[in-house]
């Protein structure tokens, strides 16, 4: 269904959409002034229709659309529209189920084990997180592990569902091997992201959503394209040696754990990646570690493992959100370092800035290449293209 | 009770005891061949008698002795005998209670809120972890937050208590401000350690026990003493700028979060430190963040916040320990990086090596300065000094 020209564009789109700008942590290189704006509702409409065109069940398509459009709205462009064709392809080829429902196969008062039945990741994750929240309402904590899942988009989407209920939310997923353990030379663990979302006062919130590698692969691909060197701590070559040239890292090497080399604490990032894997594949009984299929390959079902936790702060000391807001605002108001031209942020602030900007503009700004890709995808799927506000 | 000469030696001891050797991550500089051996039982006897001499309740002294001797046995010398005089002083001055019991002030099926009543950290932590384990037995998960606590030694000691029951254990504590958030210039969060301990087959286990800073302060002090530069990512000066000279970091700067600079993912380490603080001070209602008393100061009670979690893997997919052992052994058997002269490890392996070495030698090897300190402490407290096997 999706043509080869589309496939060929995957790499190009990943690169382009990684041109982020909301804060320094996202290599700032480009203004969004000239980008096309698309209202979030229209982005969702487009995603739903694309998914429906390959016969995805309507409510599945809606959940995916909510996850992907949330990613773009929050400024995580790598996980939004940029990945739509992957989900389309997964459904179209049958490697991901277009219909079905996750099932709970084991339960205790505070826990559940879910079999995702190989439907779309956001469907499995939403089902699992709702159970975690229900358990937290009853016992104070809900801890759910899911097997038989697929790529689940941004980790924060699930964790934030708990915040909507006034709860703390955590979400974890294992992913295809890209991370090279400290002292090793071969990618053996995934980027294994984790998210913690926590409510504060006046709808403020803390949203940590991070990979346990120093950076994502796409960031290194971007440096390769620009032919600039990568900093220490990002990647290793095929011999496992830290490398400042992007190409060997991408082609035959791998990502370094958060912390980089052993001297700068990389073994801690490797330990955190193992923690995520323990909560996901090891608890859930899905594929895990190096057994997970390679990134972008679809020779077999993903069978990813994921974990979702909800905690009710009312079970602990009164005044949780007051303390939370105080801590966050204390950090935000800290005197900045010499030479720093922006304020101190807390997790979730860069995304908040991006969402505010979208709200002011009346839509999500997309890079022209992303819009172009959308038009091509629409054509190949015989779906009405996204209506842009400008351009 | 503890003389000023003892106090003057604190810095010196911290430095000496940081001369670790079990693996490369602990700046290897010295052989332990000439060190004095002390059987673990004798270390505990000594700690108990020192604490009893300042009227610490017997069972409190025993818990502290178990925690500190475990630290030394595992090779974490900075958290063992090295800190005994701090606990002696805290009890002797009355800033920590020598008697009393933690109390549970709020409870749900899977959670509890504990008031530590300002007794020794290991007493509060042991009490809290036992509750977490009991809750996990009943509901699958136990999540306990404690306020009114004190320095609790190594985080792993608590997490490993869950492993003894076949459970996953997690432990977190907030600590005095030493960590400078990304973009800031002032220490605002602690080193905020976390531990995850997980059972595997044949008594094997995964034990992650890490600070959320790149390194501990003592490691930077060691470099200062040797007059060698520190790597990028370890510390900042008083202006918040990354610094390769140890002295300004120690005297007027602070520790960098795991990941180092913003470019190499330091904001993730900062986010993880916030996560630990949220689970501890914010959930428990203790002091938190920059409100915690300065490191080594005792002008007011510590009122630290801590968090203890137990999870029963039997509530999830069958075969947990088999998968766990498979993942750990897969990592251990990976081909090592070019130039790497040791094997790939998993969290807990360096400690296992140290314990095996102690078992073979029949005691824990201590640096001569640590033995000397013990003798002086014994003299000032009128306690029988540790009997060493050699020297």
XYZ file of C-alpha atoms in Angstrom:
782
model
C 0.000 0.000 0.000
C 2.756 2.435 0.986
C 5.015 2.918 -2.019
C 8.778 2.458 -2.113
C 9.259 6.183 -2.636
C 7.645 6.667 0.741
C 9.926 4.102 2.272
C 12.940 5.810 0.834
C 11.896 8.979 2.539
C 11.866 7.537 6.041
C 15.447 8.401 6.787
C 15.064 11.852 5.341
C 11.968 12.570 7.398
C 13.479 11.355 10.616
C 16.318 13.774 10.085
C 14.155 16.708 9.187
C 11.682 16.260 11.952
C 14.479 16.156 14.461
C 15.116 19.799 13.802
C 13.609 20.784 17.073
C 13.761 24.175 18.582
C 11.844 24.385 21.815
C 14.946 24.348 23.978
C 18.667 23.955 23.732
C 18.515 20.258 24.372
C 17.003 19.889 20.912
C 19.741 21.062 18.546
C 18.296 24.409 17.585
C 18.955 25.134 13.965
C 15.857 26.512 12.353
C 13.014 28.926 12.962
C 9.484 27.615 12.679
C 8.170 30.918 11.337
C 7.827 29.625 7.807
C 6.445 26.230 8.785
C 2.922 25.165 7.900
C 0.402 25.167 10.702
C -2.055 22.326 11.137
C -4.723 22.421 13.860
C -4.331 19.446 16.171
C -7.850 18.289 15.367
C -6.938 18.137 11.682
C -3.767 16.185 12.462
C -5.874 13.646 14.328
C -8.447 13.472 11.527
C -5.672 12.766 9.055
C -4.038 10.044 11.182
C -7.383 8.362 11.823
C -8.257 8.322 8.125
C -4.835 6.988 7.138
C -5.120 4.197 9.678
C -8.719 3.487 8.701
C -7.716 3.199 5.050
C -5.744 0.079 5.981
C -8.741 -1.146 8.012
C -7.582 -0.310 11.533
C -10.471 -0.479 13.973
C -11.845 3.022 14.527
C -11.124 3.274 18.281
C -7.616 1.905 17.739
C -6.966 4.552 15.108
C -8.274 7.240 17.477
C -5.937 6.218 20.280
C -2.948 6.203 17.956
C -3.985 9.601 16.577
C -4.210 11.020 20.067
C -0.759 9.673 20.977
C 0.974 10.857 17.791
C -0.677 14.284 17.716
C 0.193 14.735 21.399
C 3.822 14.005 20.532
C 3.859 16.693 17.832
C 1.925 19.160 20.006
C 4.514 18.685 22.773
C 7.372 19.180 20.292
C 8.477 15.540 20.147
C 8.265 15.502 16.347
C 10.269 12.297 16.026
C 7.368 10.386 17.601
C 4.416 12.002 15.833
C 3.368 12.200 12.187
C 6.954 11.289 11.401
C 6.204 7.696 12.362
C 2.722 7.395 10.904
C 3.805 5.416 7.868
C 5.432 2.840 10.148
C 2.114 2.197 11.889
C 0.280 2.168 8.558
C 2.748 -0.367 7.215
C 2.579 -2.515 10.355
C -1.203 -2.749 10.100
C -1.257 -3.099 6.328
C 1.221 -5.973 6.331
C -0.624 -7.704 9.144
C 2.403 -7.750 11.443
C 0.287 -5.680 13.886
C -3.373 -6.667 14.397
C -5.938 -4.188 13.057
C -8.629 -5.451 15.400
C -8.858 -7.150 18.771
C -8.617 -6.256 22.429
C -5.884 -6.633 25.028
C -6.778 -9.096 27.769
C -5.890 -9.311 31.444
C -4.420 -12.751 32.009
C -3.478 -12.489 35.698
C -4.480 -10.183 38.491
C -3.897 -9.355 42.141
C -5.269 -6.438 44.135
C -2.520 -4.048 43.043
C -1.172 -5.733 39.917
C -2.181 -7.052 36.516
C -0.515 -8.891 33.684
C -1.863 -7.963 30.264
C -1.537 -9.705 26.918
C -1.739 -6.949 24.321
C -2.833 -9.421 21.636
C -0.510 -7.684 19.206
C -2.749 -4.661 18.631
C -1.353 -1.122 18.341
C 0.872 -0.048 21.269
C -1.323 2.896 22.334
C -4.303 0.547 22.623
C -2.366 -1.864 24.845
C -0.888 0.961 26.874
C -4.152 2.815 27.353
C -5.895 -0.402 28.450
C -3.055 -1.191 30.876
C -2.805 2.311 32.297
C -6.545 2.418 32.955
C -6.187 -0.786 34.971
C -3.242 0.683 36.899
C -5.338 3.760 37.711
C -8.298 1.625 38.831
C -6.029 -0.428 41.070
C -4.488 2.747 42.497
C -7.980 4.014 43.323
C -8.662 0.831 45.254
C -5.320 0.050 46.905
C -3.144 3.167 46.486
C -0.931 1.648 43.778
C -1.532 -0.095 40.475
C 1.346 -1.889 38.735
C 0.623 -3.417 35.323
C 2.987 -5.230 32.948
C 1.999 -5.966 29.356
C 3.417 -8.384 26.789
C 2.408 -8.773 23.156
C 2.555 -5.041 22.529
C 3.879 -2.795 19.781
C 5.643 0.567 19.485
C 3.762 2.737 21.911
C 4.757 6.267 20.850
C 5.716 8.733 23.589
C 6.018 7.260 27.081
C 4.630 10.433 28.633
C 1.190 9.935 27.035
C 0.481 7.042 29.398
C 2.036 8.577 32.501
C 0.015 11.767 31.973
C -3.237 9.776 31.994
C -2.615 9.171 35.699
C -2.070 12.892 36.260
C -5.534 13.550 34.816
C -6.836 11.636 37.847
C -4.557 13.446 40.291
C -2.221 10.448 40.461
C 1.480 9.924 39.800
C 1.965 7.936 36.594
C 4.917 5.918 35.350
C 5.387 4.237 32.010
C 8.206 2.136 30.561
C 8.802 0.206 27.353
C 11.542 -1.991 26.023
C 12.645 -1.308 22.459
C 14.824 -2.779 19.718
C 18.531 -3.202 20.594
C 20.466 0.015 19.942
C 22.251 0.582 23.268
C 25.698 -0.879 23.901
C 26.253 -1.862 27.556
C 29.300 -0.457 29.321
C 32.462 -2.389 28.281
C 30.634 -4.196 25.453
C 30.681 -3.586 21.712
C 27.294 -4.806 20.481
C 23.861 -3.159 20.843
C 22.090 -5.372 23.390
C 19.432 -3.216 25.050
C 17.011 -0.674 23.633
C 16.846 3.036 24.255
C 14.393 1.824 26.936
C 12.557 5.039 27.814
C 10.842 5.834 31.083
C 8.315 8.484 31.979
C 7.162 9.876 35.313
C 4.295 12.376 35.305
C 3.248 14.090 38.518
C 0.493 16.603 39.272
C 1.205 20.006 40.827
C -0.985 23.016 41.652
C -3.057 24.938 39.096
C -2.764 22.268 36.426
C 1.021 22.452 36.541
C 2.804 19.120 36.218
C 6.187 17.444 36.145
C 6.627 15.218 33.078
C 9.906 13.370 32.745
C 9.996 11.448 29.464
C 13.470 10.222 28.646
C 15.430 7.479 26.957
C 18.110 5.790 29.066
C 20.656 6.424 26.313
C 22.447 9.779 26.162
C 20.654 10.672 22.930
C 18.319 9.116 20.391
C 19.693 7.622 17.191
C 18.049 10.375 15.147
C 20.151 13.026 16.832
C 23.293 11.242 15.673
C 21.831 10.856 12.173
C 21.287 14.608 12.115
C 24.949 15.219 12.926
C 25.947 12.788 10.194
C 23.901 14.681 7.673
C 25.483 17.945 8.700
C 28.911 16.299 8.681
C 29.701 17.553 12.172
C 31.330 15.578 14.935
C 29.322 14.171 17.830
C 30.239 14.858 21.463
C 31.832 12.301 23.754
C 29.279 10.023 25.348
C 26.804 9.700 22.481
C 27.929 6.605 20.638
C 30.468 3.866 20.067
C 31.897 2.292 16.911
C 31.829 -1.393 15.955
C 34.673 -2.087 18.381
C 32.792 -0.543 21.275
C 35.104 2.449 21.427
C 33.651 5.894 22.062
C 33.503 7.658 18.738
C 33.095 11.278 17.650
C 32.149 10.505 14.068
C 28.480 9.859 13.443
C 28.618 7.398 10.544
C 30.380 4.452 12.232
C 28.065 4.867 15.224
C 24.974 4.653 13.003
C 26.144 1.952 10.640
C 28.048 -0.539 12.771
C 28.167 0.823 16.313
C 25.527 1.854 18.791
C 24.246 4.308 21.358
C 25.935 4.858 24.710
C 23.947 4.650 27.936
C 23.137 7.917 29.735
C 26.370 9.049 31.355
C 28.544 8.012 28.406
C 31.814 6.304 29.266
C 32.433 4.293 32.430
C 34.476 7.210 33.807
C 31.493 9.554 33.539
C 28.903 7.152 34.969
C 27.721 5.364 31.816
C 27.262 2.170 33.818
C 24.437 3.942 35.653
C 22.567 4.606 32.414
C 23.160 0.957 31.471
C 21.774 -0.018 34.896
C 18.694 2.146 34.318
C 18.134 0.556 30.909
C 18.249 -2.830 32.642
C 15.728 -1.528 35.195
C 13.337 -0.608 32.388
C 13.865 -4.035 30.789
C 13.196 -5.763 34.133
C 9.917 -3.861 34.565
C 8.944 -4.630 30.959
C 10.142 -7.796 29.256
C 11.289 -9.656 32.347
C 8.118 -9.013 34.383
C 5.738 -9.353 31.437
C 7.314 -12.318 29.681
C 7.563 -10.637 26.281
C 10.643 -10.511 24.102
C 13.487 -8.719 25.848
C 16.990 -7.324 25.384
C 18.824 -8.620 22.334
C 15.922 -10.966 21.498
C 13.762 -8.063 20.356
C 13.556 -7.675 16.581
C 15.898 -5.147 15.022
C 14.786 -1.514 14.672
C 12.645 -1.019 11.535
C 12.563 -4.743 10.772
C 9.173 -6.428 10.650
C 10.144 -10.019 9.978
C 8.174 -11.065 13.073
C 5.719 -9.524 15.537
C 7.243 -6.995 17.930
C 6.025 -8.666 21.166
C 7.289 -5.719 23.195
C 7.010 -5.536 26.969
C 5.701 -2.456 28.750
C 4.980 -1.364 32.292
C 2.460 1.120 33.692
C 2.225 2.320 37.291
C -0.208 4.657 39.031
C 0.171 5.930 42.608
C -2.378 7.907 44.594
C -0.570 10.746 46.433
C -3.518 11.104 48.802
C -2.348 7.859 50.397
C 0.705 9.738 51.639
C 1.310 13.114 53.362
C -1.348 15.813 52.823
C -0.362 18.805 50.676
C 1.380 16.856 47.908
C 0.646 19.309 45.090
C 1.715 22.294 47.222
C 5.114 20.761 47.889
C 5.384 19.696 44.262
C 4.696 23.218 42.995
C 7.082 24.684 45.548
C 9.919 22.390 44.443
C 9.267 23.020 40.745
C 9.040 26.781 41.180
C 12.139 26.809 43.357
C 14.059 25.177 40.531
C 12.561 27.466 37.887
C 13.537 30.554 39.865
C 17.144 29.545 40.462
C 19.843 31.968 39.374
C 21.133 30.699 36.063
C 24.692 29.691 35.310
C 27.121 32.221 33.887
C 26.577 32.468 30.124
C 23.202 30.727 30.258
C 20.672 32.676 28.207
C 17.547 30.818 29.255
C 15.888 30.004 32.564
C 16.235 26.830 34.605
C 13.545 24.354 33.546
C 11.897 21.339 35.097
C 10.849 18.246 33.157
C 7.788 19.128 31.082
C 8.601 22.823 30.705
C 10.066 22.634 27.185
C 6.924 20.790 26.105
C 4.711 23.373 27.827
C 6.434 26.133 25.897
C 5.826 24.276 22.673
C 2.161 23.696 23.465
C 1.683 27.363 24.361
C 3.261 28.355 21.079
C 0.920 25.995 19.190
C -2.074 27.401 21.066
C -1.075 30.953 20.206
C -0.588 30.109 16.555
C -3.733 28.018 16.355
C -1.994 24.892 15.132
C 1.081 22.690 15.235
C 3.876 24.027 13.007
C 5.272 21.326 10.710
C 8.480 21.323 8.742
C 7.731 21.588 4.987
C 9.163 18.101 4.418
C 6.748 16.665 6.954
C 3.840 18.317 5.151
C 5.138 17.006 1.823
C 5.372 13.527 3.260
C 1.781 13.837 4.506
C 0.589 14.765 1.028
C 2.357 11.768 -0.509
C 1.049 9.424 2.138
C -2.468 10.804 1.588
C -2.144 10.170 -2.134
C -0.929 6.604 -1.732
C -3.686 5.828 0.787
C -6.377 7.778 -1.115
C -7.070 9.927 1.957
C -7.819 13.641 2.038
C -4.525 15.474 2.805
C -4.132 17.647 5.908
C -5.504 21.164 5.554
C -2.828 23.651 6.538
C -3.528 27.136 7.871
C -0.632 28.718 5.998
C 1.359 27.949 2.897
C 32.383 12.592 73.321
C 34.092 12.418 69.936
C 37.220 14.583 70.089
C 38.121 17.373 67.692
C 41.069 15.361 66.402
C 38.549 12.811 65.208
C 36.545 15.511 63.541
C 39.619 16.821 61.792
C 40.164 13.419 60.344
C 36.804 13.171 58.631
C 37.994 14.642 55.367
C 41.122 12.566 55.388
C 39.206 9.363 55.985
C 36.669 10.062 53.311
C 39.499 10.412 50.854
C 41.361 7.334 51.933
C 38.396 5.101 52.039
C 37.459 6.110 48.547
C 40.483 4.282 47.265
C 38.417 1.509 45.880
C 39.659 -1.175 43.631
C 36.963 -3.677 42.823
C 36.405 -2.380 39.321
C 37.460 0.386 37.028
C 34.543 2.573 37.988
C 36.240 3.043 41.363
C 39.496 4.851 40.532
C 41.878 1.970 40.997
C 45.071 3.166 42.629
C 46.118 0.767 45.309
C 46.381 -2.927 46.075
C 44.631 -4.252 49.157
C 47.301 -6.861 49.763
C 48.801 -5.010 52.682
C 45.487 -3.956 54.198
C 44.319 -5.232 57.565
C 41.598 -7.834 57.528
C 38.688 -7.688 59.941
C 36.043 -10.419 60.007
C 32.621 -8.969 59.309
C 31.348 -10.210 62.657
C 34.071 -8.232 64.412
C 33.222 -5.112 62.389
C 29.627 -5.425 63.547
C 30.661 -6.014 67.152
C 32.753 -2.866 67.037
C 30.021 -0.721 65.506
C 27.437 -1.988 67.991
C 29.706 -1.244 70.955
C 30.567 2.231 69.674
C 26.890 3.046 69.227
C 26.006 1.494 72.586
C 28.648 3.617 74.282
C 26.571 6.682 73.419
C 23.448 4.859 74.624
C 21.918 3.826 71.306
C 19.237 1.208 71.828
C 20.707 -2.240 71.205
C 18.500 -3.237 68.259
C 19.054 0.154 66.626
C 22.814 -0.275 66.932
C 22.521 -3.766 65.434
C 20.644 -2.520 62.367
C 23.162 0.240 61.771
C 26.017 -2.245 62.206
C 24.453 -4.562 59.658
C 24.016 -1.716 57.162
C 27.528 -0.284 57.560
C 29.309 -3.641 57.583
C 27.322 -4.654 54.493
C 28.573 -1.501 52.784
C 32.204 -2.353 53.535
C 31.707 -6.031 52.656
C 30.288 -4.978 49.283
C 33.209 -2.592 48.716
C 31.274 0.637 49.280
C 33.808 1.847 51.849
C 32.541 5.415 51.780
C 29.309 4.258 53.444
C 30.664 1.864 56.042
C 33.005 2.311 59.011
C 34.055 5.545 57.342
C 30.824 7.140 58.490
C 30.569 5.575 61.928
C 31.711 8.676 63.785
C 28.941 10.676 62.104
C 26.287 8.337 63.501
C 28.013 8.304 66.914
C 28.047 12.101 66.932
C 24.409 12.348 65.792
C 23.277 10.123 68.657
C 25.644 11.631 71.193
C 24.526 15.183 70.475
C 20.878 14.172 70.580
C 20.193 15.393 67.031
C 19.204 11.776 66.245
C 17.072 9.865 68.782
C 18.843 6.990 70.543
C 15.554 5.260 71.348
C 12.041 5.111 69.946
C 10.183 3.391 67.156
C 8.971 4.530 63.746
C 5.198 4.660 63.470
C 2.793 4.121 60.611
C 0.612 7.206 60.408
C -1.465 6.385 57.329
C -2.202 3.206 55.446
C -4.018 1.775 52.452
C -3.904 -1.777 51.115
C -0.750 -1.240 49.081
C 0.738 1.861 50.724
C 1.908 3.264 54.041
C 3.187 6.579 55.323
C 5.743 6.251 58.099
C 7.016 8.794 60.606
C 10.542 7.703 61.442
C 10.438 9.576 64.764
C 13.983 10.758 64.082
C 15.668 7.467 64.957
C 18.609 6.081 62.963
C 17.959 5.803 59.208
C 18.471 2.017 59.026
C 15.817 1.543 61.720
C 13.311 3.681 59.803
C 14.210 2.044 56.516
C 14.080 -1.512 57.831
C 10.684 -0.853 59.436
C 9.372 0.693 56.209
C 10.766 -2.002 53.923
C 9.212 -4.743 56.054
C 5.844 -3.039 55.626
C 6.383 -2.771 51.869
C 7.184 -6.503 51.738
C 4.099 -7.377 53.809
C 1.903 -5.275 51.527
C 3.461 -6.913 48.461
C 2.645 -10.328 49.897
C -0.982 -9.285 50.242
C -1.595 -7.151 47.159
C 1.408 -7.697 44.854
C 2.965 -4.294 45.561
C 3.929 -2.366 48.695
C 4.845 1.318 48.409
C 5.984 3.056 51.605
C 7.166 6.641 52.101
C 8.872 7.739 55.325
C 9.502 11.172 56.803
C 11.448 12.035 59.954
C 14.357 9.822 58.964
C 18.135 10.133 59.007
C 21.087 9.099 56.810
C 20.251 5.571 55.835
C 23.594 4.232 54.600
C 23.607 2.242 51.355
C 20.321 2.230 49.443
C 20.890 -1.354 48.324
C 20.616 -2.723 51.886
C 16.871 -2.044 51.853
C 16.205 -3.134 48.289
C 18.023 -6.415 48.933
C 15.703 -7.198 51.839
C 12.952 -7.665 49.266
C 15.150 -10.033 47.254
C 15.509 -12.225 50.346
C 11.751 -12.839 49.983
C 11.955 -13.420 46.221
C 10.612 -9.921 45.522
C 11.866 -6.920 43.567
C 12.929 -4.157 45.965
C 13.393 -0.441 45.406
C 14.746 2.148 47.786
C 15.241 5.911 47.484
C 16.391 8.694 49.771
C 16.725 12.431 49.485
C 19.981 13.918 50.758
C 21.594 17.279 51.499
C 21.858 19.671 48.530
C 25.006 18.985 46.502
C 23.634 18.625 42.959
C 23.320 21.652 40.672
C 20.336 21.415 38.309
C 20.964 21.857 34.588
C 21.397 25.579 33.716
C 21.627 26.581 37.412
C 24.610 27.480 39.547
C 23.615 26.517 43.088
C 23.374 23.040 44.664
C 19.628 22.497 45.031
C 19.054 18.748 45.066
C 20.931 15.937 46.768
C 22.871 13.101 45.223
C 19.469 11.403 45.626
C 20.378 7.735 45.222
C 18.121 4.954 44.055
C 18.437 1.208 44.316
C 16.693 -1.627 42.520
C 17.445 -5.192 43.631
C 16.026 -8.137 41.725
C 16.281 -11.895 42.288
C 17.651 -14.246 39.643
C 18.368 -17.991 39.592
C 20.750 -19.780 41.973
C 20.934 -16.852 44.411
C 22.154 -14.551 41.654
C 20.753 -11.022 41.769
C 20.766 -7.654 40.055
C 21.565 -4.823 42.472
C 21.606 -1.325 41.045
C 22.649 1.163 43.745
C 23.484 4.547 42.269
C 23.470 8.260 42.938
C 21.737 10.421 40.330
C 24.860 12.596 40.106
C 27.713 11.551 37.807
C 29.970 10.893 40.795
C 29.984 11.290 44.570
C 31.655 14.311 46.158
C 34.357 12.078 47.659
C 35.563 11.079 44.224
C 36.174 14.721 43.387
C 37.904 15.243 46.751
C 40.215 12.370 45.871
C 41.190 14.073 42.625
C 41.806 17.309 44.515
C 44.142 15.560 46.878
C 46.054 14.045 44.002
C 46.054 17.398 42.194
C 44.714 15.857 39.017
C 42.013 17.293 36.809
C 38.477 15.938 36.851
C 36.686 14.811 33.675
C 33.935 16.797 31.992
C 30.542 16.126 33.536
C 31.549 15.693 37.167
C 31.165 19.169 38.637
C 30.551 22.881 38.183
C 32.165 25.951 39.742
C 30.368 28.716 41.665
C 29.124 30.215 38.394
C 27.560 26.956 37.326
C 30.119 26.378 34.612
C 31.487 22.891 34.021
C 34.897 22.746 35.623
C 37.874 20.402 35.346
C 39.545 21.555 38.546
C 38.414 19.812 41.713
C 38.872 22.567 44.301
C 36.319 25.103 43.025
C 33.804 22.282 42.582
C 34.236 21.174 46.190
C 34.466 24.574 47.811
C 31.955 26.772 46.003
C 30.434 24.725 43.200
C 28.579 21.449 43.108
C 28.006 18.072 41.509
C 26.586 17.651 38.019
C 23.592 15.376 37.407
C 24.236 12.024 35.700
C 24.866 12.822 32.050
C 26.896 15.954 32.789
C 26.207 18.941 30.561
C 22.900 19.611 28.825
C 24.486 18.508 25.526
C 25.269 15.056 26.958
C 21.907 14.503 28.660
C 22.552 16.017 32.102
C 18.941 17.196 32.241
C 17.950 13.518 32.408
C 20.042 12.976 35.533
C 18.498 16.143 36.979
C 15.061 14.717 36.110
C 15.919 11.450 37.836
C 17.056 13.333 40.947
C 13.681 15.101 40.928
C 11.984 11.692 40.597
C 13.787 10.475 43.721
C 12.820 13.678 45.553
C 9.176 13.255 44.486
C 9.092 9.676 45.822
C 10.781 10.807 49.054
C 10.267 14.319 50.407
C 7.270 15.257 48.277
C 5.302 12.051 48.941
C 6.369 11.737 52.589
C 6.135 15.382 53.633
C 9.666 15.563 55.036
C 12.208 18.266 54.263
C 13.055 18.306 50.567
C 15.368 19.809 47.950
C 17.199 22.918 49.075
C 15.359 22.897 52.433
C 17.370 19.928 53.639
C 20.172 20.843 56.036
C 23.629 21.202 54.524
C 25.883 18.145 54.292
C 27.714 17.497 57.587
C 25.772 20.226 59.416
C 23.715 19.173 62.408
C 22.119 22.468 63.404
C 18.694 20.827 63.157
C 17.238 17.331 62.742
C 17.701 15.786 59.306
C 14.001 15.008 58.670
C 14.924 13.135 55.503
C 12.344 11.538 53.234
C 12.713 7.991 51.942
C 10.756 5.560 49.812
C 10.628 1.762 49.812
C 8.857 -0.441 47.267
C 8.436 -4.208 47.037
C 6.925 -6.046 44.063
C 6.048 -9.732 43.878
C 7.188 -11.098 40.490
C 4.873 -14.085 40.898
C 2.013 -11.687 40.192
C 3.335 -11.383 36.648
C 4.532 -13.854 33.974
C 5.840 -17.229 35.208
C 9.581 -17.852 34.874
C 10.756 -14.455 36.091
C 14.084 -15.625 37.552
C 14.874 -17.679 34.433
C 14.471 -14.643 32.185
C 16.380 -12.503 34.671
C 19.333 -14.890 34.736
C 19.263 -15.213 30.966
C 19.417 -11.427 30.496
C 22.184 -10.998 33.078
C 24.271 -13.839 31.664
C 23.735 -12.590 28.123
C 25.237 -9.258 29.165
C 28.087 -10.867 31.091
C 29.030 -12.995 28.098
C 29.088 -10.173 25.561
C 32.258 -9.661 23.570
C 34.120 -6.834 25.218
C 35.092 -3.572 23.592
C 38.478 -3.203 21.930
C 41.074 -2.440 24.618
C 38.800 -3.509 27.462
C 40.703 -5.760 29.850
C 37.795 -6.915 31.976
C 34.456 -8.581 31.306
C 31.066 -6.908 30.868
C 29.355 -6.624 34.248
C 25.792 -6.183 35.439
C 24.791 -4.121 38.457
C 25.855 -5.996 41.590
C 28.771 -7.849 39.987
C 31.529 -5.542 41.276
C 30.105 -5.976 44.768
C 29.905 -9.754 44.331
C 33.573 -9.836 43.401
C 34.416 -7.861 46.514
C 32.364 -10.141 48.743
C 33.977 -13.231 47.244
C 37.395 -11.742 47.885
C 36.424 -11.015 51.510
C 35.135 -14.562 51.906
C 38.340 -16.009 50.534
C 40.487 -13.868 52.804
C 38.299 -14.428 55.839
C 37.621 -10.760 56.484
C 37.059 -7.302 55.039
C 40.329 -5.607 54.057
C 40.574 -2.079 55.467
C 42.936 0.683 54.495
C 45.473 1.325 57.313
C 44.021 4.799 57.883
C 40.580 3.322 58.439
C 42.013 0.931 61.032
C 43.853 3.819 62.684
C 40.650 5.811 62.810
C 38.897 2.850 64.394
C 41.540 2.645 67.092
C 41.184 6.347 67.886
C 37.420 6.156 67.916
C 37.619 3.116 70.212
C 39.899 5.056 72.569
C 37.641 8.113 72.707
C 34.561 5.962 73.289
C 36.320 3.549 75.653
C 35.377 0.593 73.475
C 37.527 -2.427 72.660
C 39.205 -1.788 69.275
C 38.598 -4.073 66.288
C 40.726 -7.189 66.253
C 42.487 -7.476 62.916
C 43.628 -10.746 61.366
C 46.848 -9.272 60.002
C 49.101 -6.368 60.872
